[in-house]
């Protein structure tokens, strides 16, 4: 294992002593040593140790697992093993601490336009569901994420839609698809409440019911198994999954309750069905204020429909034989929305723990399927961490759906939950091993803001036009500089625009920061223009930093003389350089009179070239840097 430390024999040391003594002899890293790192973002991995449950306190006197800073120390048969992770949360941590320390970054990533996945991995009863969904006493990270999303969407630029599915026995079920009877029940229930006390607004409820129960389908669809299709843009997805728009936390809570009601519990003497199924809760984030032309395409739809016609054959057109052009355009926009997924995985323990007397066959089938999903997940993690060519995503529905999140273009966060109990220390160590492996996987996240693409293009054109005008005002001539402006400014402007998912939904203070960013861009462009004006058209050797020159020719006095002359000529014409048993530099304008031998000049100029980028500085900044250089020599 990449991060695994050698097992060391110690016995009665305290955590701190234990760690101090171990860490002086052992180094650890969650990444595989010597493995070629792919450019991208590694899966962010965090470990969360839950507190003892009441029944466990009677068995264990002390925790078999301790967290010390970023290290998880497991004691198995008196042997401590240390695992190191970027984020570690001890038993005192609340969901809010986990959210603030790790998961908020996932929410921000989704607002920046990345598909993002938060995975909870660990054995049954280690705290996965507690972390994601919370409890009656504590909000879960999902609820905290929704809270932030809704708060940050002050301008209502974004639309949030939720879906909730379960994979159980390799069958995908929509947890938001209400069976007819439940629907009636819900209607009855809602009608008994006064409109003011309804936690879920009437409008939202009607919307849900309309969306969830198509009038043509009156059968009980809660058990209907959904198919997974591969969309060329979206990757694997569930075409017929219901999405419910939410505008408030109350709406969200009601959708969550609705889904949890559907997550039925099998009558066995083992654990709840929820422990043996995988649940994926998705927040689909899209822009409401689409550019006008996109709306036009939505209204008339033909061109867009054409671009979608091929992919539709495999994916979006699966449920109905033909979709209208408008629907296809909507599908395209759906495909382009950002998805923030929360995955509550089935318990990662071995299947034997499910053995019992009742319903043995059913549970055997379950455990096989659950193991299929989990063992495939492990195989995928393993194959990715070894950078193998074939990754067995298709071997299970779970890994197929998570394809983009494991080694794909999404940002992924894995929260591995562990128990403090010595009775399950083997499983705890397994969990830590797999979390360690997951941290060696690199995704290559890609911003998915096609809604903004149109705006980006327009802003880009606008930017180029404004910069050109600015340039003409400032310099009157020098059209040759124009391409330089675009080249320099556009990536910066792109950055600003790409983060607009975040910035546009933020407060006025953040808008100010954004303005400041654009001001900085202008300043830099002006500095570029000024430098371009000063610099000779043809690049000479002496314009390059000294260490570059040294690659092609020897640094002798003549070369030093020329390099000094080039630097000084950026800021003044009033200087002289004299070779006289050393090199003497004099400038009345800059108040310089320095004489040094060759090696001192070489050192000084190398330092200057290293610290100063003349090309991006104003005249005053260069003079200041020269003054520091010459002052230091005297
Ligand atoms: P899992 O989903 O991994 O099977 P649960 O989230 O259902 O496990 O947790 C099992 C039990 O432990 C639940 O009773 C839960 O309330 C409790 N629990 C889990 N994590 C914590 C925690 N961090 N703080 C307090 N109780 C917790
Ligand atoms: Mg659970």
Coordinates of C-alpha atoms and ligand atoms in Angstrom, one line a residue, residues 123-130 133 263 272 274-277 344-347, ligand 2:
X123 CA -18.6 -0.3 6.7
X124 CA -22.2 -0.5 7.9
X125 CA -22.8 1.6 11.0
X126 CA -19.6 3.6 10.6
X127 CA -21.5 6.9 10.0
X128 CA -22.0 7.3 6.2
X129 CA -25.7 8.1 6.3
X130 CA -25.2 10.2 9.5
X133 CA -28.2 12.9 5.7
X263 CA -36.2 3.6 0.6
X272 CA -31.5 -2.4 7.2
X274 CA -30.4 1.0 3.3
X275 CA -27.2 -0.4 4.6
X276 CA -27.1 -2.8 1.6
X277 CA -28.1 -0.4 -1.1
X344 CA -24.2 7.0 0.3
X345 CA -22.6 3.6 -0.5
X346 CA -23.6 0.3 0.9
X347 CA -21.7 -1.0 3.8
Ligands
LIG2 MG1 -26.4 4.0 6.0

